[in-house]
Amino acid sequence: MQSELQQLNSAHHLQPFSDNKALAESGPRVIKRAEGVYLYDIEGNKFLDAMAGLWCVNLGYGREELAEVAHQQMTELPYYNLFFQSTTTPATKLAAKIAELAPAHMNRVFFTGSGSEANDTNFRMVRRYWDLKGKPNKKTFISRHNAYHGSTVAAASLGGMDYMHKQGDLPISGIVHVDQPYWFGEGQDMSPDDFGIKAACSLEQKILEIGEDNVAAFIAEPFQGAGGVIIPPPTYWTEIKKILAKYDILFILDEVIAGFGRTGEWFASQYFDLKPDLITIAKGMSSGYLPIGGVIVSDKVAQVLIDEGGDFNHGFTYSGHPVAAAVALKNIEILEQEGIVAKVKDEISPYLQKRWQELASHPIVGEARGLGMVAAVELVKDKASNERLEPDCKAGGVCRDFAIANGLIMRPCGDTMIISPPLVISKSEIDELITKAKKTLDDTAQFYGIS
Ligand SMILES: *Cc1c(COP(=O)(O)O)cnc(C)c1O
């Protein structure tokens, strides 16, 4: 029997990234409240949220200071926009704070309401940049298969998700995709190092194929998130950096997941020693308490837009919304004051990764990998061949259902199980996460008759 709320939901709610028919039959979990790293549903079940919502609740749930700052800002100025020669105190202070934390060559922020809007902003800003540089043919964006850059038209096109492209005739023109550095999935016939170089070289081949004069930018996540926590072999970024140095194209690093501490650095640019022209931000920027995103713009790009561009005819009603900006600023201040990013680097992420590696010896795990505060396991039937448990990646869903039954939120990406917990997770909560993950793998193995 479904609850009244579930019935209302089935009747009136069309949910994102969901099979709404199947959902109406099973009835959604209704999440009611949360505290720290734990979620509680309406029936009182408790879950350890090893996904931090959708990779965003970096500070964990229930931080009163964020609620207070939102209340205060709503009382003082609930809304004003950044168009037409105005700004607000929170938006300006937030831009300055982000510039302070960002790589030294990046000192400006363009605000949006989400990560998708930020990547649509990149799409327009980069084309505007090349127009102003007198190179209007430089229009094509190169992205990677199985990338995730959001769900608006340009962002979904920049992304490399086939299952999204199939719906609505995407990608739009002017966006092409090259190899992803997914060694476990696509490179096991070579060493990870060789495969990393090969995947990187597909970028250079594409640049040569369409011609440097037609390429606007390369966009990539530092590690792929929604694609399955895909961590490039060490050679990959080294090789990409060489290629980017050879050609006059812009580099957009999508740090929507990686930014604001998830790697143990403020930005993955610092973690991987990359020098992007534009950085996409959202998610952890406000710990998800309110929606906000943006693009951090390098001096090189900003100078052209500002000195030569006149009006940039782009923006959103809620670009840098003052309440969201005030909450994001407070979120960043708490991350700083409590030394959370440094603690992630020195203590918490090494502990999480050390314990996560214990899963590697499990009979249905083909690989356990991670960095900072993200990690993944690949589910397989046979550790020697890495053959999957079932065709069509059904095992991921089976494993996810066992995780939920065990009080753990983990997410399947095909047959890859992934986590991205709040940065504030404690060692004892990590112990609980690992215990529950092991139990979930045991249950999944048993389901498939493997011991
Ligand atoms: C989530 C995500 C986005 C899209 O952000 P939204 O706020 O959902 O629009 C873009 N890029 C990456 C890497 C993401 O993980």
Short mmCIF file of C-alpha atoms and ligand atoms in Angstrom, two decimals:
data_model
loop_
_atom_site.label_atom_id
_atom_site.label_comp_id
_atom_site.label_asym_id
_atom_site.label_seq_id
_atom_site.Cartn_x
_atom_site.Cartn_y
_atom_site.Cartn_z
CA MET A 1 0.00 0.00 0.00
CA GLN A 2 1.38 3.37 -0.98
CA SER A 3 1.07 6.32 1.36
CA GLU A 4 -1.12 9.29 0.49
CA LEU A 5 1.98 11.30 -0.34
CA GLN A 6 3.28 8.59 -2.67
CA GLN A 7 -0.11 8.46 -4.39
CA LEU A 8 -0.11 12.24 -4.82
CA ASN A 9 3.38 11.98 -6.21
CA SER A 10 2.35 9.35 -8.74
CA ALA A 11 -0.58 11.48 -9.83
CA HIS A 12 1.12 14.84 -10.17
CA HIS A 13 4.88 14.71 -10.19
CA LEU A 14 7.02 14.12 -13.27
CA GLN A 15 10.48 13.37 -11.89
CA PRO A 16 13.91 13.98 -13.44
CA PHE A 17 16.07 11.07 -14.64
CA SER A 18 13.32 8.63 -13.64
CA ASP A 19 11.11 6.01 -15.25
CA ASN A 20 7.94 7.65 -13.94
CA LYS A 21 5.78 4.62 -14.72
CA ALA A 22 7.97 2.24 -12.77
CA LEU A 23 8.26 4.82 -10.02
CA ALA A 24 4.48 5.11 -9.74
CA GLU A 25 4.32 1.35 -9.19
CA SER A 26 7.09 1.11 -6.61
CA GLY A 27 6.43 4.47 -4.94
CA PRO A 28 9.37 6.80 -4.29
CA ARG A 29 11.27 7.00 -1.04
CA VAL A 30 10.15 10.18 0.66
CA ILE A 31 13.14 11.80 2.35
CA LYS A 32 11.97 13.87 5.27
CA ARG A 33 14.95 15.17 7.19
CA ALA A 34 18.70 14.91 7.49
CA GLU A 35 21.49 15.48 9.96
CA GLY A 36 25.24 15.24 9.41
CA VAL A 37 25.78 12.38 6.95
CA TYR A 38 22.42 10.72 7.63
CA LEU A 39 19.07 10.91 5.84
CA TYR A 40 15.74 9.86 7.32
CA ASP A 41 12.73 8.89 5.24
CA ILE A 42 9.14 9.51 6.15
CA GLU A 43 8.85 6.02 7.60
CA GLY A 44 11.76 6.66 9.93
CA ASN A 45 14.37 4.60 8.05
CA LYS A 46 17.90 5.94 8.40
CA PHE A 47 20.46 6.00 5.57
CA LEU A 48 24.12 6.89 5.52
CA ASP A 49 24.24 9.23 2.52
CA ALA A 50 27.47 8.19 0.82
CA MET A 51 26.54 10.37 -2.19
CA ALA A 52 26.20 13.70 -0.30
CA GLY A 53 22.87 14.19 -2.08
CA LEU A 54 23.98 14.57 -5.68
CA TRP A 55 27.69 15.06 -4.90
CA CYS A 56 26.95 18.42 -3.32
CA VAL A 57 26.35 18.39 0.43
CA ASN A 58 30.02 18.85 1.23
CA LEU A 59 29.40 20.29 4.71
CA GLY A 60 26.84 17.64 5.59
CA TYR A 61 23.23 18.28 6.54
CA GLY A 62 21.85 20.45 9.29
CA ARG A 63 24.31 23.34 9.48
CA GLU A 64 22.37 26.01 11.37
CA GLU A 65 24.74 28.81 10.29
CA LEU A 66 23.66 28.36 6.68
CA ALA A 67 20.00 28.55 7.62
CA GLU A 68 20.66 31.66 9.70
CA VAL A 69 22.54 33.49 6.98
CA ALA A 70 19.74 32.65 4.50
CA HIS A 71 17.14 34.00 6.92
CA GLN A 72 19.08 37.17 7.50
CA GLN A 73 19.66 37.76 3.78
CA MET A 74 16.00 37.06 2.97
CA THR A 75 14.96 39.63 5.51
CA GLU A 76 17.40 42.25 4.30
CA LEU A 77 17.27 41.69 0.52
CA PRO A 78 15.53 38.54 -0.71
CA TYR A 79 16.15 39.28 -4.35
CA TYR A 80 17.89 41.61 -6.63
CA ASN A 81 19.58 41.02 -9.95
CA LEU A 82 23.04 41.56 -11.34
CA PHE A 83 21.94 42.95 -14.71
CA PHE A 84 22.00 46.59 -15.76
CA GLN A 85 24.66 48.12 -13.53
CA SER A 86 23.71 46.68 -10.14
CA THR A 87 25.22 44.14 -7.81
CA THR A 88 24.53 42.89 -4.30
CA THR A 89 26.86 42.55 -1.33
CA PRO A 90 26.75 38.72 -1.20
CA ALA A 91 27.38 38.28 -4.94
CA THR A 92 30.35 40.64 -4.92
CA LYS A 93 31.88 39.16 -1.75
CA LEU A 94 31.40 35.65 -3.08
CA ALA A 95 33.13 36.51 -6.36
CA ALA A 96 36.08 37.95 -4.43
CA LYS A 97 36.29 34.94 -2.12
CA ILE A 98 36.24 32.47 -5.01
CA ALA A 99 38.90 34.48 -6.86
CA GLU A 100 41.06 34.29 -3.72
CA LEU A 101 40.81 30.47 -3.60
CA ALA A 102 41.00 29.83 -7.34
CA PRO A 103 44.26 29.36 -9.28
CA ALA A 104 46.26 32.61 -9.39
CA HIS A 105 45.53 33.38 -13.06
CA MET A 106 41.74 33.34 -12.47
CA ASN A 107 40.20 36.39 -10.83
CA ARG A 108 36.62 36.76 -12.00
CA VAL A 109 33.38 34.84 -11.57
CA PHE A 110 30.25 34.82 -13.74
CA PHE A 111 27.31 33.53 -11.68
CA THR A 112 24.51 31.20 -12.75
CA GLY A 113 21.86 29.19 -10.94
CA SER A 114 23.29 25.74 -11.69
CA GLY A 115 26.11 23.75 -13.25
CA SER A 116 24.17 23.26 -16.48
CA GLU A 117 23.63 26.98 -16.85
CA ALA A 118 27.31 27.49 -16.15
CA ASN A 119 28.28 25.19 -19.02
CA ASP A 120 25.78 26.90 -21.31
CA THR A 121 27.50 30.11 -20.23
CA ASN A 122 30.86 28.60 -21.22
CA PHE A 123 29.44 27.71 -24.59
CA ARG A 124 28.39 31.29 -25.27
CA MET A 125 31.33 32.97 -23.57
CA VAL A 126 33.94 30.96 -25.47
CA ARG A 127 32.32 31.65 -28.84
CA ARG A 128 32.08 35.32 -27.91
CA TYR A 129 35.77 35.30 -26.97
CA TRP A 130 36.85 33.93 -30.35
CA ASP A 131 34.59 36.36 -32.21
CA LEU A 132 36.23 39.22 -30.35
CA LYS A 133 39.66 37.77 -31.14
CA GLY A 134 38.76 37.98 -34.82
CA LYS A 135 38.58 34.19 -35.18
CA PRO A 136 34.87 33.51 -35.69
CA ASN A 137 35.56 30.11 -37.24
CA LYS A 138 36.77 28.76 -33.92
CA LYS A 139 33.38 27.39 -32.92
CA THR A 140 33.70 23.64 -32.33
CA PHE A 141 33.86 22.24 -28.81
CA ILE A 142 35.63 18.98 -28.16
CA SER A 143 34.36 16.95 -25.22
CA ARG A 144 34.61 13.28 -24.27
CA HIS A 145 32.35 10.27 -24.48
CA ASN A 146 30.63 9.51 -21.19
CA ALA A 147 31.28 13.01 -19.85
CA TYR A 148 28.60 14.73 -17.78
CA HIS A 149 28.22 18.48 -18.11
CA GLY A 150 24.55 18.99 -17.25
CA SER A 151 21.11 18.66 -18.74
CA THR A 152 20.28 21.87 -20.62
CA VAL A 153 20.64 21.73 -24.41
CA ALA A 154 24.23 22.91 -24.70
CA ALA A 155 25.32 21.19 -21.48
CA ALA A 156 23.77 17.84 -22.45
CA SER A 157 25.37 18.18 -25.87
CA LEU A 158 28.74 18.93 -24.30
CA GLY A 159 28.18 15.86 -22.17
CA GLY A 160 28.89 12.51 -23.73
CA MET A 161 25.98 10.45 -22.46
CA ASP A 162 24.47 8.43 -25.29
CA TYR A 163 21.28 7.79 -23.35
CA MET A 164 20.77 11.57 -23.11
CA HIS A 165 21.76 12.27 -26.72
CA LYS A 166 19.22 9.73 -27.94
CA GLN A 167 16.41 11.86 -26.55
CA GLY A 168 15.92 15.10 -28.45
CA ASP A 169 18.46 14.81 -31.25
CA LEU A 170 21.57 15.80 -29.37
CA PRO A 171 24.33 16.81 -29.56
CA ILE A 172 23.63 20.12 -31.30
CA SER A 173 26.07 20.94 -34.06
CA GLY A 174 29.51 22.24 -33.20
CA ILE A 175 30.15 19.70 -30.44
CA VAL A 176 32.21 16.54 -30.97
CA HIS A 177 33.45 13.85 -28.61
CA VAL A 178 36.73 11.99 -28.18
CA ASP A 179 37.88 9.03 -26.06
CA GLN A 180 37.43 8.93 -22.31
CA PRO A 181 40.31 7.74 -20.12
CA TYR A 182 38.35 4.78 -18.71
CA TRP A 183 41.02 2.10 -18.34
CA PHE A 184 38.89 -0.58 -16.65
CA GLY A 185 36.08 -0.24 -19.17
CA GLU A 186 38.00 0.32 -22.38
CA GLY A 187 41.72 -0.15 -21.93
CA GLN A 188 42.50 -3.45 -20.29
CA ASP A 189 44.43 -4.73 -23.28
CA MET A 190 47.19 -2.24 -22.44
CA SER A 191 48.90 -0.83 -19.39
CA PRO A 192 47.04 2.07 -17.72
CA ASP A 193 49.91 4.40 -18.63
CA ASP A 194 49.83 3.51 -22.31
CA PHE A 195 46.07 3.70 -22.36
CA GLY A 196 46.14 7.16 -20.74
CA ILE A 197 48.38 8.42 -23.53
CA LYS A 198 46.22 6.81 -26.18
CA ALA A 199 43.03 8.39 -24.80
CA ALA A 200 44.76 11.79 -24.62
CA CYS A 201 46.00 11.46 -28.20
CA SER A 202 42.42 11.16 -29.44
CA LEU A 203 42.11 14.86 -28.55
CA GLU A 204 45.05 15.77 -30.76
CA GLN A 205 43.75 13.62 -33.60
CA LYS A 206 40.40 15.41 -33.41
CA ILE A 207 42.04 18.85 -33.39
CA LEU A 208 44.01 17.93 -36.50
CA GLU A 209 40.96 16.41 -38.15
CA ILE A 210 38.75 19.49 -37.79
CA GLY A 211 41.60 21.95 -37.93
CA GLU A 212 42.95 24.10 -35.10
CA ASP A 213 41.36 27.15 -36.72
CA ASN A 214 37.90 25.66 -36.17
CA VAL A 215 38.31 24.48 -32.58
CA ALA A 216 37.01 26.71 -29.79
CA ALA A 217 37.70 24.69 -26.67
CA PHE A 218 38.25 21.36 -24.97
CA ILE A 219 35.96 20.66 -22.02
CA ALA A 220 36.53 17.94 -19.43
CA GLU A 221 35.88 16.94 -15.86
CA PRO A 222 39.13 16.40 -13.90
CA PHE A 223 37.75 12.95 -13.05
CA GLN A 224 34.41 11.89 -14.51
CA GLY A 225 31.69 11.86 -11.87
CA ALA A 226 28.35 10.70 -13.24
CA GLY A 227 30.22 8.64 -15.82
CA GLY A 228 31.29 6.35 -12.96
CA VAL A 229 34.06 8.04 -10.96
CA ILE A 230 36.54 7.52 -13.76
CA ILE A 231 40.01 8.51 -12.68
CA PRO A 232 42.41 9.01 -15.57
CA PRO A 233 45.70 7.09 -15.55
CA PRO A 234 48.53 9.41 -14.40
CA THR A 235 49.81 9.83 -17.95
CA TYR A 236 46.52 11.24 -19.20
CA TRP A 237 46.59 14.80 -17.89
CA THR A 238 50.33 15.08 -18.53
CA GLU A 239 49.73 14.25 -22.18
CA ILE A 240 46.63 16.47 -22.45
CA LYS A 241 48.63 19.39 -21.04
CA LYS A 242 51.23 18.91 -23.78
CA ILE A 243 48.53 18.89 -26.44
CA LEU A 244 46.79 21.97 -25.04
CA ALA A 245 50.12 23.82 -25.01
CA LYS A 246 50.60 23.08 -28.72
CA TYR A 247 47.30 24.44 -30.00
CA ASP A 248 45.53 27.73 -29.55
CA ILE A 249 42.30 26.44 -28.02
CA LEU A 250 40.65 27.20 -24.69
CA PHE A 251 40.45 24.67 -21.87
CA ILE A 252 37.29 24.42 -19.75
CA LEU A 253 37.64 22.32 -16.62
CA ASP A 254 34.26 21.26 -15.24
CA GLU A 255 34.79 21.21 -11.49
CA VAL A 256 31.12 21.07 -10.55
CA ILE A 257 31.86 17.95 -8.47
CA ALA A 258 35.59 18.37 -7.86
CA GLY A 259 35.56 22.00 -6.73
CA PHE A 260 35.38 23.19 -3.14
CA GLY A 261 37.42 20.50 -1.51
CA ARG A 262 36.43 17.12 -2.86
CA THR A 263 39.98 16.28 -3.97
CA GLY A 264 41.55 17.63 -0.77
CA GLU A 265 42.46 20.83 -2.62
CA TRP A 266 40.09 23.74 -3.16
CA PHE A 267 40.06 22.94 -6.86
CA ALA A 268 41.11 19.89 -8.87
CA SER A 269 43.12 22.29 -11.05
CA GLN A 270 45.46 22.44 -8.09
CA TYR A 271 45.26 18.68 -7.45
CA PHE A 272 46.16 17.77 -11.04
CA ASP A 273 48.28 20.89 -11.69
CA LEU A 274 46.10 22.06 -14.60
CA LYS A 275 45.79 25.59 -15.94
CA PRO A 276 42.25 25.97 -17.30
CA ASP A 277 40.93 29.11 -18.98
CA LEU A 278 37.49 28.55 -17.46
CA ILE A 279 36.32 26.50 -14.48
CA THR A 280 32.69 25.40 -14.11
CA ILE A 281 31.43 25.43 -10.51
CA ALA A 282 28.16 24.60 -8.68
CA LYS A 283 27.16 21.78 -6.26
CA GLY A 284 29.65 21.98 -3.36
CA MET A 285 29.84 25.76 -3.81
CA SER A 286 26.82 26.08 -1.49
CA SER A 287 26.92 22.49 -0.19
CA GLY A 288 23.65 22.23 -2.13
CA TYR A 289 21.72 24.23 0.48
CA LEU A 290 20.58 26.61 -2.26
CA PRO A 291 21.05 26.41 -6.02
CA ILE A 292 23.97 28.41 -7.38
CA GLY A 293 26.70 27.88 -9.96
CA GLY A 294 29.13 29.85 -12.03
CA VAL A 295 32.16 30.07 -14.23
CA ILE A 296 35.54 31.15 -12.90
CA VAL A 297 37.14 33.12 -15.70
CA SER A 298 40.87 33.48 -16.32
CA ASP A 299 42.45 36.88 -16.76
CA LYS A 300 43.20 35.97 -20.38
CA VAL A 301 39.53 35.46 -21.26
CA ALA A 302 38.12 38.14 -18.97
CA GLN A 303 40.40 40.80 -20.39
CA VAL A 304 39.16 40.24 -23.95
CA LEU A 305 35.50 40.15 -22.91
CA ILE A 306 35.86 43.30 -20.82
CA ASP A 307 38.21 45.42 -22.90
CA GLU A 308 36.80 44.61 -26.29
CA GLY A 309 33.38 43.10 -25.72
CA GLY A 310 30.99 45.80 -24.64
CA ASP A 311 27.76 44.21 -23.44
CA PHE A 312 27.83 40.42 -23.01
CA ASN A 313 24.21 39.61 -23.75
CA HIS A 314 23.88 36.67 -21.44
CA GLY A 315 22.70 36.01 -17.89
CA PHE A 316 19.94 34.61 -15.74
CA THR A 317 17.30 36.17 -13.54
CA TYR A 318 18.82 34.20 -10.69
CA SER A 319 22.50 34.68 -11.59
CA GLY A 320 24.19 35.01 -8.21
CA HIS A 321 20.88 35.17 -6.32
CA PRO A 322 21.66 37.09 -3.12
CA VAL A 323 20.35 34.45 -0.72
CA ALA A 324 22.14 31.63 -2.53
CA ALA A 325 25.30 33.75 -2.71
CA ALA A 326 25.16 34.53 1.01
CA VAL A 327 24.77 30.83 1.78
CA ALA A 328 27.61 29.89 -0.59
CA LEU A 329 29.87 32.49 1.02
CA LYS A 330 29.07 31.17 4.50
CA ASN A 331 29.60 27.61 3.30
CA ILE A 332 33.07 28.51 2.04
CA GLU A 333 33.88 30.41 5.23
CA ILE A 334 32.97 27.35 7.31
CA LEU A 335 35.09 25.11 5.08
CA GLU A 336 37.98 27.53 5.69
CA GLN A 337 37.47 28.19 9.40
CA GLU A 338 37.10 24.54 10.28
CA GLY A 339 40.05 23.54 8.11
CA ILE A 340 37.88 20.97 6.36
CA VAL A 341 39.72 20.92 3.02
CA ALA A 342 43.09 20.41 4.72
CA LYS A 343 41.59 17.73 6.96
CA VAL A 344 40.21 15.95 3.90
CA LYS A 345 43.69 15.97 2.37
CA ASP A 346 45.70 14.97 5.43
CA GLU A 347 43.37 12.68 7.29
CA ILE A 348 39.94 11.82 5.99
CA SER A 349 40.53 11.01 2.32
CA PRO A 350 43.61 8.83 3.03
CA TYR A 351 41.52 6.94 5.58
CA LEU A 352 38.53 6.58 3.22
CA GLN A 353 40.73 5.39 0.35
CA LYS A 354 42.68 2.95 2.53
CA ARG A 355 39.49 1.36 3.81
CA TRP A 356 37.82 1.43 0.37
CA GLN A 357 40.71 -0.65 -1.00
CA GLU A 358 39.63 -3.46 1.31
CA LEU A 359 36.73 -3.99 -1.11
CA ALA A 360 39.17 -4.83 -3.92
CA SER A 361 39.57 -8.41 -2.66
CA HIS A 362 35.82 -9.08 -2.67
CA PRO A 363 34.88 -11.89 -5.10
CA ILE A 364 32.61 -9.66 -7.24
CA VAL A 365 34.90 -6.62 -7.36
CA GLY A 366 37.05 -6.21 -10.47
CA GLU A 367 38.59 -2.93 -9.38
CA ALA A 368 38.34 -0.55 -6.43
CA ARG A 369 39.55 2.98 -7.13
CA GLY A 370 39.22 6.47 -5.74
CA LEU A 371 40.81 9.80 -5.01
CA GLY A 372 40.02 12.47 -2.47
CA MET A 373 36.42 11.93 -1.40
CA VAL A 374 35.13 9.91 -4.37
CA ALA A 375 35.46 6.20 -4.98
CA ALA A 376 34.12 3.37 -7.11
CA VAL A 377 34.02 -0.41 -7.38
CA GLU A 378 33.50 -2.34 -10.60
CA LEU A 379 31.12 -5.28 -10.22
CA VAL A 380 32.18 -8.45 -12.06
CA LYS A 381 31.33 -12.14 -12.17
CA ASP A 382 34.88 -13.29 -12.53
CA LYS A 383 37.90 -11.43 -11.23
CA ALA A 384 40.25 -13.04 -13.74
CA SER A 385 38.36 -12.04 -16.90
CA ASN A 386 36.45 -9.08 -15.41
CA GLU A 387 33.35 -10.40 -17.15
CA ARG A 388 30.21 -8.63 -15.92
CA LEU A 389 27.56 -10.29 -13.75
CA GLU A 390 24.76 -9.76 -16.27
CA PRO A 391 24.39 -8.15 -19.66
CA ASP A 392 22.98 -4.61 -19.79
CA CYS A 393 24.50 -3.56 -16.48
CA LYS A 394 21.59 -4.85 -14.41
CA ALA A 395 23.81 -5.81 -11.48
CA GLY A 396 24.34 -2.16 -10.55
CA GLY A 397 20.63 -1.72 -9.85
CA VAL A 398 20.50 -4.97 -7.88
CA CYS A 399 23.46 -3.85 -5.78
CA ARG A 400 21.91 -0.41 -5.23
CA ASP A 401 18.71 -1.99 -3.90
CA PHE A 402 20.71 -4.08 -1.42
CA ALA A 403 22.59 -0.94 -0.37
CA ILE A 404 19.32 0.85 0.36
CA ALA A 405 18.07 -2.17 2.32
CA ASN A 406 21.31 -1.97 4.32
CA GLY A 407 20.82 1.73 5.08
CA LEU A 408 23.45 3.00 2.63
CA ILE A 409 22.98 5.37 -0.29
CA MET A 410 25.39 4.32 -3.06
CA ARG A 411 24.76 4.97 -6.71
CA PRO A 412 25.11 2.65 -9.69
CA CYS A 413 26.57 3.87 -12.99
CA GLY A 414 26.05 0.81 -15.09
CA ASP A 415 27.88 -1.87 -13.11
CA THR A 416 30.08 0.63 -11.31
CA MET A 417 29.06 1.46 -7.75
CA ILE A 418 30.14 4.93 -6.69
CA ILE A 419 30.36 7.08 -3.58
CA SER A 420 31.01 10.76 -2.89
CA PRO A 421 30.27 11.31 0.80
CA PRO A 422 30.09 14.64 2.65
CA LEU A 423 33.59 16.01 3.33
CA VAL A 424 32.77 16.12 7.05
CA ILE A 425 32.26 12.36 7.36
CA SER A 426 34.13 11.03 10.43
CA LYS A 427 36.39 8.00 10.59
CA SER A 428 33.80 6.01 12.52
CA GLU A 429 31.17 6.92 9.91
CA ILE A 430 33.61 5.74 7.21
CA ASP A 431 33.93 2.47 9.14
CA GLU A 432 30.15 2.15 9.06
CA LEU A 433 30.11 2.98 5.33
CA ILE A 434 32.67 0.24 4.60
CA THR A 435 30.84 -2.33 6.76
CA LYS A 436 27.60 -1.57 4.92
CA ALA A 437 29.29 -1.61 1.52
CA LYS A 438 30.84 -5.03 2.28
CA LYS A 439 27.48 -6.40 3.40
CA THR A 440 25.92 -5.00 0.21
CA LEU A 441 28.58 -6.72 -1.94
CA ASP A 442 28.03 -9.97 -0.02
CA ASP A 443 24.27 -9.73 -0.62
CA THR A 444 24.84 -9.03 -4.31
CA ALA A 445 27.27 -11.93 -4.64
CA GLN A 446 24.81 -14.24 -2.92
CA PHE A 447 22.01 -13.05 -5.24
CA TYR A 448 24.15 -14.14 -8.20
CA GLY A 449 25.21 -17.38 -6.53
CA ILE A 450 28.85 -16.37 -6.12
CA SER A 451 30.80 -16.92 -2.95
C1 LIG B 1 25.99 17.93 -11.81
C2 LIG B 1 26.98 18.34 -12.84
C3 LIG B 1 26.68 19.36 -13.76
C4 LIG B 1 25.32 20.00 -13.84
O1 LIG B 1 24.98 20.73 -12.72
P1 LIG B 1 23.44 21.06 -12.44
O2 LIG B 1 23.51 21.96 -11.26
O3 LIG B 1 22.76 19.76 -12.20
O4 LIG B 1 22.91 21.75 -13.63
C5 LIG B 1 27.67 19.76 -14.62
N1 LIG B 1 28.88 19.19 -14.60
C6 LIG B 1 29.19 18.20 -13.76
C7 LIG B 1 30.57 17.63 -13.76
C8 LIG B 1 28.25 17.72 -12.85
O5 LIG B 1 28.53 16.72 -12.05
#
